[in-house]
Tab-separated table of C-alpha atoms (C1' of nucleotides) in Angstrom:
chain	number	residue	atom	x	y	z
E	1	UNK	CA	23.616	-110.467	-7.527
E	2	UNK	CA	22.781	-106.936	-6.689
E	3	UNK	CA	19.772	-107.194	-8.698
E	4	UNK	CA	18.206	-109.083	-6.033
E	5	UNK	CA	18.118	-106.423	-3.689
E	6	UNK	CA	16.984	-103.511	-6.106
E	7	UNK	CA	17.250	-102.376	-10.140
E	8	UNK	CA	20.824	-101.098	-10.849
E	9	UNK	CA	21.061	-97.394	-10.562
E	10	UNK	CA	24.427	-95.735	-12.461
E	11	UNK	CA	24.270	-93.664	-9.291
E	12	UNK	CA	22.914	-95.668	-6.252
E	13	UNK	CA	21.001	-93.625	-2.997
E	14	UNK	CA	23.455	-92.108	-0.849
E	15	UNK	CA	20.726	-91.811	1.459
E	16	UNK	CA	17.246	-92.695	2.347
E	17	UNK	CA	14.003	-91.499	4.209
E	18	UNK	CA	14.835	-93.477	7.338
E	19	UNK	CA	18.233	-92.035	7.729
E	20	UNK	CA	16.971	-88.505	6.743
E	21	UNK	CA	13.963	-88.548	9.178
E	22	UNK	CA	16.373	-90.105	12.053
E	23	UNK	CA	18.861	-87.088	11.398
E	24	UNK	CA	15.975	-84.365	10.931
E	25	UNK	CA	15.313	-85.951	14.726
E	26	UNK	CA	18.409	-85.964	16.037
E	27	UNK	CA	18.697	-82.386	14.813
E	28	UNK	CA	15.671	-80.926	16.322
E	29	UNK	CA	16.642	-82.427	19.666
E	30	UNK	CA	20.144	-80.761	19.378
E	31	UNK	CA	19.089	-77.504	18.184
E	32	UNK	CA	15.310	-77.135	18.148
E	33	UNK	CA	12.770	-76.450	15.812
E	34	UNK	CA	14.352	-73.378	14.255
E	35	UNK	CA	17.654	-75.712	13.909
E	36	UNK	CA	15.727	-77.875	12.044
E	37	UNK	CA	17.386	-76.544	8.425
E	38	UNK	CA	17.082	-78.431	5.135
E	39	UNK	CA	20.954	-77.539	5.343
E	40	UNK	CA	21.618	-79.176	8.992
E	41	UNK	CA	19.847	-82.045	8.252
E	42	UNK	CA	21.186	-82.655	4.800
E	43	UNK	CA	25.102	-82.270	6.276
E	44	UNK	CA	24.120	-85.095	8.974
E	45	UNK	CA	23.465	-87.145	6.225
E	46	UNK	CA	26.361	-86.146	4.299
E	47	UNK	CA	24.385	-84.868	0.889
E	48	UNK	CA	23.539	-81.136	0.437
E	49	UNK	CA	20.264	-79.546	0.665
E	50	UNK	CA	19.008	-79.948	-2.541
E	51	UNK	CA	19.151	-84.102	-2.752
E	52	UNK	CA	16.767	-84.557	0.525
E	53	UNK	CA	13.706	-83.096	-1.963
E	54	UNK	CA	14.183	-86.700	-3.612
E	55	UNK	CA	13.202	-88.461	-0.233
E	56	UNK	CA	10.987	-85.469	1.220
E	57	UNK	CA	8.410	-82.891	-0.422
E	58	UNK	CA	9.172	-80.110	2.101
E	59	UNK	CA	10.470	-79.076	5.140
E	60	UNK	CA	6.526	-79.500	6.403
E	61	UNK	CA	6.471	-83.203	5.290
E	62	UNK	CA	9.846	-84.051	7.038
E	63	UNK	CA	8.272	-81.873	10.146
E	64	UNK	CA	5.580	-83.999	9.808
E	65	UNK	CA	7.529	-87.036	9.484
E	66	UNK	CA	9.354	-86.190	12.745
E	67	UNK	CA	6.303	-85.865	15.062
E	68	UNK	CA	4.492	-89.231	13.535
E	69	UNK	CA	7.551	-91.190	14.562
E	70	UNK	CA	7.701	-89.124	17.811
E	71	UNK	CA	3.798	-90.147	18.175
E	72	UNK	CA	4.662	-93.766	17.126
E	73	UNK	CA	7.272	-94.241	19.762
E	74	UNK	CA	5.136	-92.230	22.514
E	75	UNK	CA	2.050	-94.814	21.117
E	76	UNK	CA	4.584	-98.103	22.140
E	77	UNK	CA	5.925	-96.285	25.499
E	78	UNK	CA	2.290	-96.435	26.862
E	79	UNK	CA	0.892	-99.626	25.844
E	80	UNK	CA	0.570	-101.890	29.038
E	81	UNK	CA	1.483	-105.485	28.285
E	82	UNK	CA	0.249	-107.193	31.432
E	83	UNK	CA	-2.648	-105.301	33.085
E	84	UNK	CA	-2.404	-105.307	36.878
E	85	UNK	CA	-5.024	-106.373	38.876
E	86	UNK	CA	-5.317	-102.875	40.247
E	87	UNK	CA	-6.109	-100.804	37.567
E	88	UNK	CA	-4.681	-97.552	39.588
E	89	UNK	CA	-1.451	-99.080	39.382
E	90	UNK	CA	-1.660	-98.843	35.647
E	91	UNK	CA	-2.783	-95.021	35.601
E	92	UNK	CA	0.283	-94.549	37.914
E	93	UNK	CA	2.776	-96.505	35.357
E	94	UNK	CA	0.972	-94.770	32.638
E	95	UNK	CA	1.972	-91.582	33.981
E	96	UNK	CA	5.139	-92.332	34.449
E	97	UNK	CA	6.114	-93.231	31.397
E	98	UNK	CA	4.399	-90.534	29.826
E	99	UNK	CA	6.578	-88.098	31.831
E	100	UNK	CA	9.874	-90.513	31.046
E	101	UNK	CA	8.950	-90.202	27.377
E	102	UNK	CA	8.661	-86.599	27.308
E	103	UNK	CA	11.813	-86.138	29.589
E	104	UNK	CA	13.834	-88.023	26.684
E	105	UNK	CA	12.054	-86.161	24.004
E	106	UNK	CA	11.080	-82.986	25.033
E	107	UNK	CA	11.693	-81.308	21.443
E	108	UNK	CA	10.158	-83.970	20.054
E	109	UNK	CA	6.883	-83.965	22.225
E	110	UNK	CA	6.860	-80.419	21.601
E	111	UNK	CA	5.813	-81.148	18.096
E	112	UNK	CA	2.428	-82.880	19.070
E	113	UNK	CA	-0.118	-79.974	20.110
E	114	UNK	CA	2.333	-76.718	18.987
E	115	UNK	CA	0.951	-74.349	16.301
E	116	UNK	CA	3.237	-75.776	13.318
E	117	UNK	CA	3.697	-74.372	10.260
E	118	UNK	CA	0.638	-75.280	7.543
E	119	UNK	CA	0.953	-79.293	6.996
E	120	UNK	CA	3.305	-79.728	9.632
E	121	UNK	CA	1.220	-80.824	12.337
E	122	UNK	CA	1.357	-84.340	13.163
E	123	UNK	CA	-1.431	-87.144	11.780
E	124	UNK	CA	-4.894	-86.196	13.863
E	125	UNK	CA	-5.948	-89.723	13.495
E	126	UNK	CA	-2.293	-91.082	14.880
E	127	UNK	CA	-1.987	-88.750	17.671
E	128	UNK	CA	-5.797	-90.031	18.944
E	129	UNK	CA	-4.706	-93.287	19.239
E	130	UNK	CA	-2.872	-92.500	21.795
E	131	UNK	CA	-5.963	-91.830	23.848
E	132	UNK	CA	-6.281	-95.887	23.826
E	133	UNK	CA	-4.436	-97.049	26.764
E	134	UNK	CA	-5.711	-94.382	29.022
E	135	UNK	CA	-9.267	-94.687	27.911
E	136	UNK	CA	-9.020	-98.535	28.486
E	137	UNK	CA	-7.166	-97.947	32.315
E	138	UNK	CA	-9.412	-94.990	33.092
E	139	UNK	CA	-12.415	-97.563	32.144
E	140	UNK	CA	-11.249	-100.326	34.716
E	141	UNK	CA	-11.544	-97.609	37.447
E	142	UNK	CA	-14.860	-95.306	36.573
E	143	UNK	CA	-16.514	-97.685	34.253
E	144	UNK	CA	-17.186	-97.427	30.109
E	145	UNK	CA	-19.804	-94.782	30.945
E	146	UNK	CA	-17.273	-92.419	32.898
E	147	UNK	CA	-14.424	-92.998	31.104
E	148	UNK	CA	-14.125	-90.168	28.249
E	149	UNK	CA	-14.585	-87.152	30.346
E	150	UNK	CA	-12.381	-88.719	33.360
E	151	UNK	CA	-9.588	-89.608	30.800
E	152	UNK	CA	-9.631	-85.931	29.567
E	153	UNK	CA	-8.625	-85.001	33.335
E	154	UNK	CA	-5.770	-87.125	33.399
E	155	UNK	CA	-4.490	-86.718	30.078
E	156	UNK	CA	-4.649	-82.682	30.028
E	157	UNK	CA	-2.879	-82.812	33.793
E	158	UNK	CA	-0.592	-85.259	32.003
E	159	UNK	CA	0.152	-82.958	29.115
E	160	UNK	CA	0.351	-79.760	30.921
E	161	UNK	CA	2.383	-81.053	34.001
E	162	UNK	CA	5.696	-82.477	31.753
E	163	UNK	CA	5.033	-79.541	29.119
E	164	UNK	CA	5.352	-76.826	31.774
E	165	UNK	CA	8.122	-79.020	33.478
E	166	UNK	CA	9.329	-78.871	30.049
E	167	UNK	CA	9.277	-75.251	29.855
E	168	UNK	CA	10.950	-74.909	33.521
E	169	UNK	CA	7.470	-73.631	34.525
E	170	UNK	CA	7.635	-74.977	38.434
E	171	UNK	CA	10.033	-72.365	39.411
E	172	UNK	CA	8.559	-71.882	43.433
E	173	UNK	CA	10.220	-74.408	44.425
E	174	UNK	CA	9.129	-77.565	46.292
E	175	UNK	CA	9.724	-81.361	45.502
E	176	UNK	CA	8.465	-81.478	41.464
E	177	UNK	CA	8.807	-85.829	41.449
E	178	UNK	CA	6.453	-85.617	44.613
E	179	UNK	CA	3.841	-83.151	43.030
E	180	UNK	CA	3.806	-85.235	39.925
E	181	UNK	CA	3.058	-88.446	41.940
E	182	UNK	CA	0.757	-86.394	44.247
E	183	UNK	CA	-1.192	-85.146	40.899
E	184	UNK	CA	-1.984	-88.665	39.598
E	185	UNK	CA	-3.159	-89.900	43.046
E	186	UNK	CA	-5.238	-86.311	43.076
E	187	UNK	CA	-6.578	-87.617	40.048
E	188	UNK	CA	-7.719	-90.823	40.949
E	189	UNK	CA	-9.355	-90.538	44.083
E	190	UNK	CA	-11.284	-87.421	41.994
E	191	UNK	CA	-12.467	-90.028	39.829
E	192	UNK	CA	-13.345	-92.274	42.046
E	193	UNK	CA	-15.836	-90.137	43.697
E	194	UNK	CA	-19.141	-89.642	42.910
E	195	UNK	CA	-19.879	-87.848	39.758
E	196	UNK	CA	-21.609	-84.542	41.022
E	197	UNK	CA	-19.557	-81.490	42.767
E	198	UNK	CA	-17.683	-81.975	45.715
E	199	UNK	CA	-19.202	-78.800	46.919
E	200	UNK	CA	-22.966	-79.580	47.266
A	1	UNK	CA	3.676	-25.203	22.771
A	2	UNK	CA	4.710	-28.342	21.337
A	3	UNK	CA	7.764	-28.584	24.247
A	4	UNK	CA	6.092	-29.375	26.835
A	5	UNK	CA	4.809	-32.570	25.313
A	6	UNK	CA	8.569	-33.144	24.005
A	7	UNK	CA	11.728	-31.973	22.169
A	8	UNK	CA	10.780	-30.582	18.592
A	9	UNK	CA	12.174	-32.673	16.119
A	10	UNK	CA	12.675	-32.259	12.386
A	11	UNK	CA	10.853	-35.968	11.598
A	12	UNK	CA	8.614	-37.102	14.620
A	13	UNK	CA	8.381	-40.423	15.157
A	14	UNK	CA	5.449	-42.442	12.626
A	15	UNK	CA	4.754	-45.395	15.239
A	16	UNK	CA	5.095	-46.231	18.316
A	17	UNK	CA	6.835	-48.908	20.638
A	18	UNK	CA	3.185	-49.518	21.455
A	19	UNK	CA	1.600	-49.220	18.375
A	20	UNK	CA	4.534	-52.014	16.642
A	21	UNK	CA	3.392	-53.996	19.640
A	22	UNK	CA	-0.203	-54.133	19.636
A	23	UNK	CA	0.594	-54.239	15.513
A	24	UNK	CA	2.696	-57.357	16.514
A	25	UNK	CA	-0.043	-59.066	18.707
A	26	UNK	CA	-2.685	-58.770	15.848
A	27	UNK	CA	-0.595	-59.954	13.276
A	28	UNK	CA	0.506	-63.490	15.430
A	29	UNK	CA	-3.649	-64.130	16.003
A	30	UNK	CA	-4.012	-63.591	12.449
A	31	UNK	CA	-1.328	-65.445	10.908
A	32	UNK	CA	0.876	-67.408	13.444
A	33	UNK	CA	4.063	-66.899	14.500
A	34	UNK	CA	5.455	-67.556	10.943
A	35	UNK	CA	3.310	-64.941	10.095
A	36	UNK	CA	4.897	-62.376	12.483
A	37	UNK	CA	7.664	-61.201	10.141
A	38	UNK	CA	8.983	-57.656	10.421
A	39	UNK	CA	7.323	-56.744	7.054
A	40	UNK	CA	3.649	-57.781	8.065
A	41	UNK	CA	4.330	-55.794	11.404
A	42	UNK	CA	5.891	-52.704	9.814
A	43	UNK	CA	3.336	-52.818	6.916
A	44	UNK	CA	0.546	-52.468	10.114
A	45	UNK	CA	1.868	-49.637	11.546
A	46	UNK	CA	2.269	-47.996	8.003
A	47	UNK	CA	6.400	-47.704	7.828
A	48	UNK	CA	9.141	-50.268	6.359
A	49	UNK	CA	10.543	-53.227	8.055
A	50	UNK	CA	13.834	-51.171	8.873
A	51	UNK	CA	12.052	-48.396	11.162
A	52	UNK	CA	11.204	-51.164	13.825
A	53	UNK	CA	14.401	-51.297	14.687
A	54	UNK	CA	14.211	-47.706	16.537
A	55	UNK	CA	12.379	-49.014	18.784
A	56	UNK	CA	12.811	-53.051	19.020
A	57	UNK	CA	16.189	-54.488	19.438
A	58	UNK	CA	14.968	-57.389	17.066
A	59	UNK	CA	12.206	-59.770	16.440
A	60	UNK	CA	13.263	-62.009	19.348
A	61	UNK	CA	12.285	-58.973	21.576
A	62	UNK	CA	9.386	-58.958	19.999
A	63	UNK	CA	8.137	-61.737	20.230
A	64	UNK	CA	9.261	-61.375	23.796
A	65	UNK	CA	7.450	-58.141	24.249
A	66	UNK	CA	3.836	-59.734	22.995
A	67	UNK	CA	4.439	-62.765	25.221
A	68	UNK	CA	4.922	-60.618	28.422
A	69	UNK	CA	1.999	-58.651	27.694
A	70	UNK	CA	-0.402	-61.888	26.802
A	71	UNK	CA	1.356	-62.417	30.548
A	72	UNK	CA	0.316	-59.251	32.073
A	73	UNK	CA	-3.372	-60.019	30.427
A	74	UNK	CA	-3.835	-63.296	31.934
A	75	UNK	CA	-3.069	-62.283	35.432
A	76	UNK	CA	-5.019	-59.626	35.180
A	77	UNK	CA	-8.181	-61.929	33.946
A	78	UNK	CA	-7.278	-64.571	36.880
A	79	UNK	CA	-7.402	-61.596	39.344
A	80	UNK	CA	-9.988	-62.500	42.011
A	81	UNK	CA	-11.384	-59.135	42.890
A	82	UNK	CA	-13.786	-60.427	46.039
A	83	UNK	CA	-13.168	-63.522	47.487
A	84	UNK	CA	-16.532	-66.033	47.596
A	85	UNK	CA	-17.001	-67.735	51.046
A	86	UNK	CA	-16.562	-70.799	49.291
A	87	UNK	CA	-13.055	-71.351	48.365
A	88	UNK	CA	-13.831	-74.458	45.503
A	89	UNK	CA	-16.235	-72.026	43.773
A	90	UNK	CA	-13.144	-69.181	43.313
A	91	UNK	CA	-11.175	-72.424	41.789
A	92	UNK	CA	-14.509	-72.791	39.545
A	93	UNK	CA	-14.155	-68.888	38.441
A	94	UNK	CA	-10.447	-69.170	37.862
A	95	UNK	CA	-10.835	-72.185	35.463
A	96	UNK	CA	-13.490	-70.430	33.599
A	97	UNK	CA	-11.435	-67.348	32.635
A	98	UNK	CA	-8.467	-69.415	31.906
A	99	UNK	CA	-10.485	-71.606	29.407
A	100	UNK	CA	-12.109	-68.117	28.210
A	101	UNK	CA	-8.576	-66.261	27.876
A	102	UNK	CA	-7.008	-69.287	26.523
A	103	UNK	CA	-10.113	-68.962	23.549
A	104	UNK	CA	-9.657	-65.515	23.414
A	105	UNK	CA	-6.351	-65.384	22.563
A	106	UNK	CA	-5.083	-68.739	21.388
A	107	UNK	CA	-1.661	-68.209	19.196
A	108	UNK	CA	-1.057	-65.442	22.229
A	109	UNK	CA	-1.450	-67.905	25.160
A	110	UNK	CA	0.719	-70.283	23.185
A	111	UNK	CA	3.727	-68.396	23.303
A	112	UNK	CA	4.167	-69.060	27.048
A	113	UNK	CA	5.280	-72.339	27.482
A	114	UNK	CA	6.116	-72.940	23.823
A	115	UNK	CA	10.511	-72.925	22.938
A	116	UNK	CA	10.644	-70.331	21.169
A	117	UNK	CA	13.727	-68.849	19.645
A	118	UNK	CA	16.601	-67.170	22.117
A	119	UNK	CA	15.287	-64.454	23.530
A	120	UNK	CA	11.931	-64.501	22.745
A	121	UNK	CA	10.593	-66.456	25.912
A	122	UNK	CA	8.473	-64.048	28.702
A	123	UNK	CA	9.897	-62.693	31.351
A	124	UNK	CA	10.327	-66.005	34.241
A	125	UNK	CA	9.525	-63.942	36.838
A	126	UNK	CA	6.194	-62.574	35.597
A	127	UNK	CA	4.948	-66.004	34.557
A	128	UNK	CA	5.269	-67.123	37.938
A	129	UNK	CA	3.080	-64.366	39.032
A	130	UNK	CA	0.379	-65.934	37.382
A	131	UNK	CA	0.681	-68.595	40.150
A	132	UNK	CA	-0.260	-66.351	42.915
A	133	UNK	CA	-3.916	-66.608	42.740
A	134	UNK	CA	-4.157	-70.020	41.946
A	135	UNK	CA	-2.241	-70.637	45.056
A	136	UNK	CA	-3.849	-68.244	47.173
A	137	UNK	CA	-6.932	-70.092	45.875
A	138	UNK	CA	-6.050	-73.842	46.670
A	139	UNK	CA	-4.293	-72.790	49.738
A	140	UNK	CA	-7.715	-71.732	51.106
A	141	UNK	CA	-9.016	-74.966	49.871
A	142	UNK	CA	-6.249	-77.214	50.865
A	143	UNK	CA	-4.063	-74.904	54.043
A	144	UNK	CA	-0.976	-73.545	53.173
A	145	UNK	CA	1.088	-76.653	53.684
A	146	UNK	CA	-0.133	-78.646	51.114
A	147	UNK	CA	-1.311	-75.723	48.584
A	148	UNK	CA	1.847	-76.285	46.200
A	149	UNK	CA	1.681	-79.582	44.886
A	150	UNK	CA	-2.157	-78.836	44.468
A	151	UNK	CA	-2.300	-76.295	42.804
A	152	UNK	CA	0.454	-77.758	40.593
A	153	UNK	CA	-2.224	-80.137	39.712
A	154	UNK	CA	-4.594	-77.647	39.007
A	155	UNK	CA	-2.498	-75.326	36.996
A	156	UNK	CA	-1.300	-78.570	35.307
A	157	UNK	CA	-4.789	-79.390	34.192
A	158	UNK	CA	-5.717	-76.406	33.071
A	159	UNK	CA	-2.831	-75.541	30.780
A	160	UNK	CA	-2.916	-78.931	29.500
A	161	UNK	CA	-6.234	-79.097	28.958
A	162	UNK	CA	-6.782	-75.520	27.092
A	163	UNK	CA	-3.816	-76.704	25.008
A	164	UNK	CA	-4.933	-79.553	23.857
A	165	UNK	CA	-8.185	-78.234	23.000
A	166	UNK	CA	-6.306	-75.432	20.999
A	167	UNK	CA	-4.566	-78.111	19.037
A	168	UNK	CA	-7.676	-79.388	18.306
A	169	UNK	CA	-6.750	-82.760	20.141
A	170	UNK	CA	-9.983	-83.709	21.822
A	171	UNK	CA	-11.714	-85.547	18.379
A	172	UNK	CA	-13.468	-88.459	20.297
A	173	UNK	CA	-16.458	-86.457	20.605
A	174	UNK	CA	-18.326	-85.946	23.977
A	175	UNK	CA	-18.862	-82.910	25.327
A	176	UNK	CA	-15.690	-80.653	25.619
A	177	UNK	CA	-17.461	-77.556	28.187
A	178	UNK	CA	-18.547	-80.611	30.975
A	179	UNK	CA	-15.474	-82.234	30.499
A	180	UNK	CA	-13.755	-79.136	31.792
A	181	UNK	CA	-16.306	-78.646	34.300
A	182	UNK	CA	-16.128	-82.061	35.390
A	183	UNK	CA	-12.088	-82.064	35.469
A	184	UNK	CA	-11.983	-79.072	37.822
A	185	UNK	CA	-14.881	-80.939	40.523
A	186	UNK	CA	-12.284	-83.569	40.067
A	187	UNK	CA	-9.264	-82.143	40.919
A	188	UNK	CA	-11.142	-80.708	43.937
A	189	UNK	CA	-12.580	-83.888	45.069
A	190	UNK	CA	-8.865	-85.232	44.826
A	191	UNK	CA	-7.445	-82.268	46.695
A	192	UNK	CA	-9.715	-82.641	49.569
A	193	UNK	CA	-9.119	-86.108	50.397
A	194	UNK	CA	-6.497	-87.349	52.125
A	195	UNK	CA	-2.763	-86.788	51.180
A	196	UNK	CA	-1.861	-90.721	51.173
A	197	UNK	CA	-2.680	-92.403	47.742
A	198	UNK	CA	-6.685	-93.655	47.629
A	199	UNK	CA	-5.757	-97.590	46.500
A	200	UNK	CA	-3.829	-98.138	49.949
C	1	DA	C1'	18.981	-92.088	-11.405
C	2	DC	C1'	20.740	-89.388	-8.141
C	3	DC	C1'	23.507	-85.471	-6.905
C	4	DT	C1'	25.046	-80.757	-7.280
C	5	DG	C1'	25.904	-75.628	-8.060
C	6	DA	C1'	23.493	-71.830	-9.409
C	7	DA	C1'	19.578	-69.211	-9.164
C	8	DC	C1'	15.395	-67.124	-7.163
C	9	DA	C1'	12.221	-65.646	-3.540
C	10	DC	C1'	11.826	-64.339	1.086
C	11	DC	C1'	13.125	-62.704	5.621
C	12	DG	C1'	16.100	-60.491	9.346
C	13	DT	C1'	19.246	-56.977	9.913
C	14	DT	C1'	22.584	-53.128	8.980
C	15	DC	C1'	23.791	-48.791	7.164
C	16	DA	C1'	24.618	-44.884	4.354
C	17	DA	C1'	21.856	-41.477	2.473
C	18	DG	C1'	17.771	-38.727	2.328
C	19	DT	C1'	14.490	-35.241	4.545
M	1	DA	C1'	15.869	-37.509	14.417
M	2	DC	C1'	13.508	-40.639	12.022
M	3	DC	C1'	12.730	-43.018	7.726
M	4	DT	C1'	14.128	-45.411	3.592
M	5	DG	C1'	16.339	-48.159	-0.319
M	6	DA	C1'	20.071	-50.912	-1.003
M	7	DA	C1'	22.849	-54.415	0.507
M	8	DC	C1'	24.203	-58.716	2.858
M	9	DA	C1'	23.545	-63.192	5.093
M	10	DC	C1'	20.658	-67.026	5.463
M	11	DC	C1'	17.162	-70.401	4.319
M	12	DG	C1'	13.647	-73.011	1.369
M	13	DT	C1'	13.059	-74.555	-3.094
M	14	DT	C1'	13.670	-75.334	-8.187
M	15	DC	C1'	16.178	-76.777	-12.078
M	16	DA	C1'	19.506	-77.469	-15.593
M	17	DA	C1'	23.669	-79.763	-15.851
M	18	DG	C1'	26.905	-83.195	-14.377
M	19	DT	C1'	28.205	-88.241	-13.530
DNA sequence: ACCTGAACACCGTTCAAGT
DNA sequence: ACCTGAACACCGTTCAAGT
């Protein structure tokens, strides 16, 4: 009964939009973005170029489709199932999954703030959901009333630290696992402090 | 006499290594890096796409030339010309031009930790020049010993945080100019401290 | 109903030919 | 000595034709 599971086709799918979008990842962590050919993606799927425009409207909507799963996935590495009674122990766990995450997916990551090509970029509203999790920790330590501006710290050192690691930016030297774990403590006891200059 | 400026030739040269780059530069504000096509670049300087070619090996080295000079730029805004007595306030001034530069030059800045094709990433060595101040800076703040790490953290922040804002990634509202003020009292107030984690 | 080759537009790059 | 049109390779995309 093959009519159970969908209407008969005289030529059934030889792919789909889940397989295409898992190649079009795989792809773009083998051989970057400019590797990332309607071409190279089709052959991993075994069809030819012209067949993924059935599952996909462009190269811009598969892009797309590539960073919202990325997004997804870094959305699920970050949520904290069982909150710990120290909420710095969460930032900390936070961060280093964040930098885990972009470790495993560094093409991938560097999807969600490049300068993509028109309709490429990933969903806005998506990509600000991620700011949950470390609004919500950064609130157990500074309060509701702290929290967005304190949260910005941490998730722009965040960002920058794994995107310049990323980009083998850290090139004097030194032990880069210690100055990551150094940066989130530096964070944290900044927070912590009272809210006007350290200076005055 | 036209010899002593150089050799007479039957056809002088149209354009310029430094006209095609400044040409180049424009162009990637204007229209992105998928906008930086040899045509747009050749059509700015008033020849055809093949002339570039006398004097750019290709459009990888292009790309690579406008990245090292957006390089050479930023160091040259981070410059501290006369040292304030108070270290945190030259940290203060440092952030503010990179946020301003940043602004100023947004698709330029984001060549330099983006992957870009082979070829086409700056120069290593003159991106870690840009640390020098920046360490110089913290190390006044912080001692020599510990500068490093620190003023990973700062450097960390401040990329991260001018790219994010870029990509338009800060959309829960609040104010984005005292975020960034507040981030670099912050990262002060955490670099001052001790070096042992605040929740022991 | 899906897949494909062929075709077209566009871009990077080379090169022989113009001046 | 520099510039150009023509040519080639490559990629995104469309579409008529195959099954």
């Amino acid at each position: 009964m093959c009519g159970m599971i969908g209407p008969m086709s005289p030529t059934p799918a030889r792919t789909s939009s889940h397989a295409i979008l898992a190649a079009a990842r795989a792809v773009l962590e083998d051989d970057g973005l400019d590797g990332l050919t309607m071409q190279a993606v089709a052959a991993r799927v075994g069809v030819r170029a012209p067949s993924l425009y059935k599952h996909v409207v462009d190269r811009a909507a598969l892009i797309r489709g590539v960073a919202d799963a990325v997004v997804a996935d870094l959305e699920d590495a970050l949520a904290i199932s069982r909150p710990s009674a120290e909420p710095g122990d969460d930032l900390r766990a936070i961060a280093r999954r964040y930098r885990a995450f972009v470790r495993a997916n560094p093409a991938g990551y560097g999807l969600l703030f490049a300068d993509l090509p028109a309709g490429a970029a990933p969903d806005p509203g998506r990509l600000a959901l991620l700011a949950r999790p470390i609004l919500e920790t950064v609130a157990r330590v500074v309060g509701e009333s702290d929290a967005l501006p304190a949260a910005r710290t941490f998730v722009a050192w965040a960002h920058g630290f794994t995107s310049m690691e990323r980009a083998g930016a850290f090139r004097l030297g030194g032990d880069i696992d210690a100055a990551y774990a150094a940066g989130v403590d530096v964070i944290l006891r900044g927070i912590s402090g009272p809210v006007t200059p350290a200076s005055t």
